[in-house]
């Protein structure tokens, strides 16, 4: 099996931002640029997933088509778009993280998720293993700040939460380690774009 990854090298600080990207939009770019700046990352990879196991995938375009659309939206040389999970044949984030951390232990990976994902993180397969393998950053999203911080996963991992001021060092931290990043928020969502509805500005 040949799995082609974006360029990487020992010591690079790479943020992993997974999702369906159906479709990719400016909100994804906003989160990525915020993470690049606040976490002092060298790159962010958009991991275009074969499909979220927690969502209906019956009408989901194939990963290659979604990746092509994402590349048009990314518009930043520091953002690499990849659908390698489809080639790898994985369905769950924990499998992707195990693959990368086992094979590239000298790369400083950080998982990036929105506050909405933290709110449901306890439903992800192997979420405790994810937290044990890789530091992660949670990006605030409108309407999810309180839900995220009150979620079962946030409570279970409270002792490994870092102060937001530690953001530039997160990539160097041994997991479990995570933090919540506040800042300008973008309310765009792929669901709203598909439905032709948009949330109010915040």
Tab-separated table of N, CA and C in Angstrom, residues 4-108:
chain	number	residue	atom	x	y	z
A	4	UNK	N	0.613	8.458	0.386
A	4	UNK	CA	1.360	9.684	0.128
A	4	UNK	C	0.929	10.760	1.117
A	5	UNK	N	1.909	11.271	1.846
A	5	UNK	CA	1.667	12.303	2.840
A	5	UNK	C	2.242	13.634	2.361
A	6	UNK	N	1.742	14.739	2.883
A	6	UNK	CA	2.398	16.020	2.623
A	6	UNK	C	3.833	15.984	3.165
A	7	UNK	N	4.642	16.927	2.734
A	7	UNK	CA	6.039	16.975	3.169
A	7	UNK	C	6.130	17.088	4.688
A	8	UNK	N	7.042	16.327	5.265
A	8	UNK	CA	7.275	16.402	6.707
A	8	UNK	C	8.722	16.040	6.991
A	9	UNK	N	9.215	16.476	8.144
A	9	UNK	CA	10.599	16.238	8.532
A	9	UNK	C	10.684	16.281	10.046
A	10	UNK	N	11.685	15.612	10.622
A	10	UNK	CA	11.848	15.638	12.072
A	10	UNK	C	11.898	17.068	12.601
A	11	UNK	N	11.189	17.289	13.697
A	11	UNK	CA	11.185	18.602	14.328
A	11	UNK	C	10.103	19.544	13.847
A	12	UNK	N	9.492	19.248	12.706
A	12	UNK	CA	8.408	20.112	12.234
A	12	UNK	C	7.233	20.064	13.200
A	13	UNK	N	6.572	21.203	13.344
A	13	UNK	CA	5.391	21.311	14.200
A	13	UNK	C	4.176	21.385	13.273
A	14	UNK	N	3.408	20.306	13.253
A	14	UNK	CA	2.327	20.166	12.288
A	14	UNK	C	0.989	19.997	13.004
A	15	UNK	N	0.052	20.875	12.677
A	15	UNK	CA	-1.299	20.748	13.189
A	15	UNK	C	-2.122	19.869	12.275
A	16	UNK	N	-2.899	18.973	12.848
A	16	UNK	CA	-3.772	18.072	12.095
A	16	UNK	C	-5.214	18.502	12.324
A	17	UNK	N	-5.877	18.863	11.240
A	17	UNK	CA	-7.244	19.364	11.321
A	17	UNK	C	-8.114	18.451	10.465
A	18	UNK	N	-8.831	17.552	11.115
A	18	UNK	CA	-9.604	16.556	10.394
A	18	UNK	C	-11.057	16.944	10.230
A	19	UNK	N	-11.683	16.389	9.204
A	19	UNK	CA	-13.097	16.642	8.991
A	19	UNK	C	-13.560	16.165	7.640
A	20	UNK	N	-14.851	16.288	7.406
A	20	UNK	CA	-15.414	15.887	6.119
A	20	UNK	C	-15.136	16.925	5.038
A	21	UNK	N	-15.020	18.200	5.432
A	21	UNK	CA	-14.797	19.294	4.476
A	21	UNK	C	-15.820	19.198	3.328
A	22	UNK	N	-17.087	19.173	3.725
A	22	UNK	CA	-18.171	18.983	2.767
A	22	UNK	C	-19.202	20.114	2.854
A	23	UNK	N	-18.842	21.298	2.316
A	23	UNK	CA	-17.587	21.627	1.627
A	23	UNK	C	-16.623	22.353	2.570
A	24	UNK	N	-15.367	22.485	2.124
A	24	UNK	CA	-14.423	23.356	2.830
A	24	UNK	C	-14.876	24.799	2.670
A	25	UNK	N	-14.564	25.638	3.657
A	25	UNK	CA	-15.010	27.028	3.614
A	25	UNK	C	-14.048	27.923	4.392
A	26	UNK	N	-14.335	29.209	4.388
A	26	UNK	CA	-13.445	30.188	5.014
A	26	UNK	C	-13.286	29.953	6.509
A	27	UNK	N	-14.270	29.337	7.152
A	27	UNK	CA	-14.145	29.034	8.570
A	27	UNK	C	-13.021	28.055	8.846
A	28	UNK	N	-12.847	27.071	7.966
A	28	UNK	CA	-11.728	26.139	8.119
A	28	UNK	C	-10.392	26.872	7.994
A	29	UNK	N	-10.315	27.784	7.038
A	29	UNK	CA	-9.090	28.551	6.854
A	29	UNK	C	-8.833	29.445	8.071
A	30	UNK	N	-9.889	30.046	8.617
A	30	UNK	CA	-9.769	30.898	9.800
A	30	UNK	C	-9.184	30.106	10.974
A	31	UNK	N	-9.737	28.921	11.233
A	31	UNK	CA	-9.241	28.082	12.329
A	31	UNK	C	-7.777	27.720	12.104
A	32	UNK	N	-7.437	27.386	10.875
A	32	UNK	CA	-6.065	26.964	10.572
A	32	UNK	C	-5.070	28.092	10.769
A	33	UNK	N	-5.416	29.275	10.307
A	33	UNK	CA	-4.503	30.408	10.474
A	33	UNK	C	-4.377	30.814	11.938
A	34	UNK	N	-5.467	30.710	12.680
A	34	UNK	CA	-5.402	30.972	14.116
A	34	UNK	C	-4.465	29.978	14.788
A	35	UNK	N	-4.593	28.708	14.427
A	35	UNK	CA	-3.735	27.678	15.016
A	35	UNK	C	-2.276	27.880	14.626
A	36	UNK	N	-2.012	28.194	13.372
A	36	UNK	CA	-0.645	28.446	12.937
A	36	UNK	C	0.005	29.541	13.773
A	37	UNK	N	-0.741	30.610	13.999
A	37	UNK	CA	-0.203	31.758	14.729
A	37	UNK	C	-0.076	31.484	16.229
A	38	UNK	N	-1.154	31.030	16.834
A	38	UNK	CA	-1.174	30.901	18.289
A	38	UNK	C	-0.356	29.710	18.795
A	39	UNK	N	-0.310	28.648	18.004
A	39	UNK	CA	0.413	27.449	18.424
A	39	UNK	C	1.823	27.390	17.870
A	40	UNK	N	2.229	28.419	17.134
A	40	UNK	CA	3.574	28.487	16.538
A	40	UNK	C	3.866	27.247	15.698
A	41	UNK	N	2.919	26.899	14.827
A	41	UNK	CA	3.068	25.716	13.974
A	41	UNK	C	3.788	26.074	12.681
A	42	UNK	N	4.409	25.065	12.075
A	42	UNK	CA	5.022	25.238	10.762
A	42	UNK	C	4.023	24.977	9.642
A	43	UNK	N	3.134	24.014	9.865
A	43	UNK	CA	2.160	23.622	8.851
A	43	UNK	C	0.869	23.191	9.540
A	44	UNK	N	-0.216	23.245	8.776
A	44	UNK	CA	-1.467	22.588	9.161
A	44	UNK	C	-1.876	21.678	8.013
A	45	UNK	N	-2.214	20.432	8.352
A	45	UNK	CA	-2.741	19.502	7.358
A	45	UNK	C	-4.244	19.410	7.519
A	46	UNK	N	-4.973	19.594	6.429
A	46	UNK	CA	-6.401	19.302	6.429
A	46	UNK	C	-6.561	17.837	6.057
A	47	UNK	N	-7.044	17.040	6.994
A	47	UNK	CA	-7.249	15.613	6.767
A	47	UNK	C	-8.688	15.405	6.303
A	48	UNK	N	-8.864	15.265	5.014
A	48	UNK	CA	-10.195	15.074	4.444
A	48	UNK	C	-10.585	13.617	4.660
A	49	UNK	N	-11.521	13.387	5.553
A	49	UNK	CA	-11.831	12.031	5.992
A	49	UNK	C	-12.704	11.282	4.987
A	50	UNK	N	-12.628	9.944	4.996
A	50	UNK	CA	-13.549	9.157	4.168
A	50	UNK	C	-15.002	9.398	4.566
A	51	UNK	N	-15.226	9.808	5.825
A	51	UNK	CA	-16.577	10.080	6.318
A	51	UNK	C	-16.627	9.952	7.824
A	52	UNK	N	-17.342	10.836	8.457
A	52	UNK	CA	-17.478	10.811	9.911
A	52	UNK	C	-18.365	9.639	10.324
A	53	UNK	N	-17.851	8.704	11.143
A	53	UNK	CA	-18.669	7.563	11.559
A	53	UNK	C	-19.910	7.961	12.354
A	54	UNK	N	-19.923	9.181	12.916
A	54	UNK	CA	-21.063	9.637	13.707
A	54	UNK	C	-22.112	10.349	12.860
A	55	UNK	N	-21.871	10.475	11.545
A	55	UNK	CA	-22.793	11.198	10.679
A	55	UNK	C	-23.249	10.333	9.508
A	56	UNK	N	-24.357	10.728	8.907
A	56	UNK	CA	-24.891	10.047	7.722
A	56	UNK	C	-23.966	10.329	6.526
A	57	UNK	N	-23.444	9.273	5.908
A	57	UNK	CA	-22.491	9.439	4.803
A	57	UNK	C	-23.069	9.029	3.459
A	58	UNK	N	-24.374	8.812	3.400
A	58	UNK	CA	-24.968	8.283	2.168
A	58	UNK	C	-24.826	9.236	0.984
A	59	UNK	N	-24.834	10.537	1.234
A	59	UNK	CA	-24.752	11.496	0.133
A	59	UNK	C	-23.424	12.261	0.146
A	60	UNK	N	-22.417	11.672	0.762
A	60	UNK	CA	-21.123	12.338	0.888
A	60	UNK	C	-20.304	12.147	-0.390
A	61	UNK	N	-19.849	13.234	-1.033
A	61	UNK	CA	-18.964	13.084	-2.194
A	61	UNK	C	-17.686	12.353	-1.797
A	62	UNK	N	-17.011	11.745	-2.764
A	62	UNK	CA	-15.810	10.994	-2.408
A	62	UNK	C	-14.718	11.936	-1.907
A	63	UNK	N	-13.769	11.342	-1.194
A	63	UNK	CA	-12.735	12.139	-0.530
A	63	UNK	C	-11.909	12.945	-1.520
A	64	UNK	N	-11.615	12.371	-2.694
A	64	UNK	CA	-10.796	13.082	-3.676
A	64	UNK	C	-11.484	14.353	-4.151
A	65	UNK	N	-12.789	14.291	-4.356
A	65	UNK	CA	-13.529	15.472	-4.800
A	65	UNK	C	-13.558	16.532	-3.711
A	66	UNK	N	-13.756	16.112	-2.471
A	66	UNK	CA	-13.773	17.079	-1.373
A	66	UNK	C	-12.390	17.684	-1.151
A	67	UNK	N	-11.350	16.878	-1.347
A	67	UNK	CA	-9.982	17.389	-1.201
A	67	UNK	C	-9.681	18.429	-2.267
A	68	UNK	N	-10.150	18.199	-3.484
A	68	UNK	CA	-9.924	19.168	-4.560
A	68	UNK	C	-10.590	20.499	-4.217
A	69	UNK	N	-11.800	20.448	-3.696
A	69	UNK	CA	-12.475	21.679	-3.284
A	69	UNK	C	-11.758	22.356	-2.132
A	70	UNK	N	-11.233	21.564	-1.209
A	70	UNK	CA	-10.522	22.124	-0.061
A	70	UNK	C	-9.247	22.844	-0.487
A	71	UNK	N	-8.554	22.310	-1.477
A	71	UNK	CA	-7.320	22.964	-1.945
A	71	UNK	C	-7.613	24.340	-2.528
A	72	UNK	N	-8.744	24.470	-3.168
A	72	UNK	CA	-9.113	25.763	-3.739
A	72	UNK	C	-9.417	26.780	-2.645
A	73	UNK	N	-9.912	26.306	-1.500
A	73	UNK	CA	-10.287	27.196	-0.396
A	73	UNK	C	-9.081	27.530	0.486
A	74	UNK	N	-8.170	26.572	0.661
A	74	UNK	CA	-7.067	26.751	1.619
A	74	UNK	C	-6.264	28.012	1.335
A	75	UNK	N	-5.829	28.168	0.099
A	75	UNK	CA	-5.180	29.408	-0.348
A	75	UNK	C	-4.095	29.895	0.609
A	76	UNK	N	-3.282	28.978	1.100
A	76	UNK	CA	-2.198	29.345	2.007
A	76	UNK	C	-1.121	28.274	1.870
A	77	UNK	N	0.115	28.649	1.564
A	77	UNK	CA	1.162	27.635	1.364
A	77	UNK	C	1.476	26.833	2.618
A	78	UNK	N	1.047	27.327	3.779
A	78	UNK	CA	1.294	26.596	5.027
A	78	UNK	C	0.231	25.534	5.296
A	79	UNK	N	-0.838	25.516	4.500
A	79	UNK	CA	-1.920	24.551	4.671
A	79	UNK	C	-1.829	23.505	3.570
A	80	UNK	N	-1.693	22.251	3.968
A	80	UNK	CA	-1.650	21.142	3.018
A	80	UNK	C	-2.929	20.327	3.156
A	81	UNK	N	-3.527	19.979	2.032
A	81	UNK	CA	-4.766	19.195	2.022
A	81	UNK	C	-4.431	17.768	1.604
A	82	UNK	N	-4.895	16.800	2.369
A	82	UNK	CA	-4.606	15.405	2.061
A	82	UNK	C	-5.812	14.520	2.359
A	83	UNK	N	-6.017	13.513	1.527
A	83	UNK	CA	-7.050	12.508	1.783
A	83	UNK	C	-6.395	11.144	2.000
A	84	UNK	N	-5.228	11.134	2.646
A	84	UNK	CA	-4.479	9.889	2.795
A	84	UNK	C	-5.222	8.866	3.651
A	85	UNK	N	-6.173	9.309	4.486
A	85	UNK	CA	-6.910	8.355	5.311
A	85	UNK	C	-7.684	7.358	4.442
A	86	UNK	N	-8.194	7.830	3.303
A	86	UNK	CA	-8.910	6.923	2.405
A	86	UNK	C	-7.965	5.858	1.852
A	87	UNK	N	-6.743	6.273	1.463
A	87	UNK	CA	-5.760	5.312	0.960
A	87	UNK	C	-5.307	4.353	2.060
A	88	UNK	N	-5.229	4.872	3.272
A	88	UNK	CA	-4.804	4.053	4.405
A	88	UNK	C	-5.886	3.066	4.828
A	89	UNK	N	-7.138	3.402	4.509
A	89	UNK	CA	-8.253	2.524	4.851
A	89	UNK	C	-8.695	2.625	6.298
A	90	UNK	N	-8.520	3.808	6.904
A	90	UNK	CA	-8.937	3.986	8.291
A	90	UNK	C	-10.280	4.728	8.338
A	91	UNK	N	-11.024	4.503	9.410
A	91	UNK	CA	-12.319	5.162	9.588
A	91	UNK	C	-12.333	6.067	10.816
A	92	UNK	N	-11.401	5.842	11.733
A	92	UNK	CA	-11.456	6.541	13.010
A	92	UNK	C	-10.181	7.352	13.250
A	93	UNK	N	-10.350	8.506	13.872
A	93	UNK	CA	-9.222	9.388	14.162
A	93	UNK	C	-8.138	8.690	14.954
A	94	UNK	N	-8.525	7.853	15.893
A	94	UNK	CA	-7.523	7.174	16.723
A	94	UNK	C	-6.585	6.328	15.862
A	95	UNK	N	-7.091	5.761	14.758
A	95	UNK	CA	-6.251	4.966	13.860
A	95	UNK	C	-5.259	5.862	13.118
A	96	UNK	N	-5.737	7.030	12.674
A	96	UNK	CA	-4.866	7.978	11.980
A	96	UNK	C	-3.746	8.443	12.899
A	97	UNK	N	-4.100	8.795	14.108
A	97	UNK	CA	-3.104	9.292	15.066
A	97	UNK	C	-2.093	8.206	15.420
A	98	UNK	N	-2.553	6.970	15.578
A	98	UNK	CA	-1.624	5.870	15.868
A	98	UNK	C	-0.655	5.673	14.705
A	99	UNK	N	-1.151	5.736	13.478
A	99	UNK	CA	-0.295	5.588	12.293
A	99	UNK	C	0.795	6.654	12.270
A	100	UNK	N	0.413	7.908	12.480
A	100	UNK	CA	1.374	9.004	12.374
A	100	UNK	C	2.372	9.018	13.533
A	101	UNK	N	1.891	8.825	14.740
A	101	UNK	CA	2.804	8.896	15.892
A	101	UNK	C	3.746	7.700	15.940
A	102	UNK	N	3.295	6.544	15.477
A	102	UNK	CA	4.174	5.368	15.457
A	102	UNK	C	5.272	5.510	14.415
A	103	UNK	N	4.938	6.073	13.256
A	103	UNK	CA	5.896	6.132	12.143
A	103	UNK	C	6.752	7.392	12.134
A	104	UNK	N	6.266	8.447	12.732
A	104	UNK	CA	6.994	9.719	12.693
A	104	UNK	C	7.106	10.308	14.104
A	105	UNK	N	7.786	9.603	14.998
A	105	UNK	CA	7.838	10.057	16.397
A	105	UNK	C	8.593	11.369	16.598
A	106	UNK	N	9.411	11.776	15.620
A	106	UNK	CA	10.179	13.011	15.786
A	106	UNK	C	9.473	14.233	15.200
A	107	UNK	N	8.287	14.029	14.622
A	107	UNK	CA	7.476	15.153	14.167
A	107	UNK	C	6.563	15.578	15.307
A	108	UNK	N	6.421	16.885	15.516
A	108	UNK	CA	5.617	17.407	16.626
A	108	UNK	C	4.195	17.680	16.135
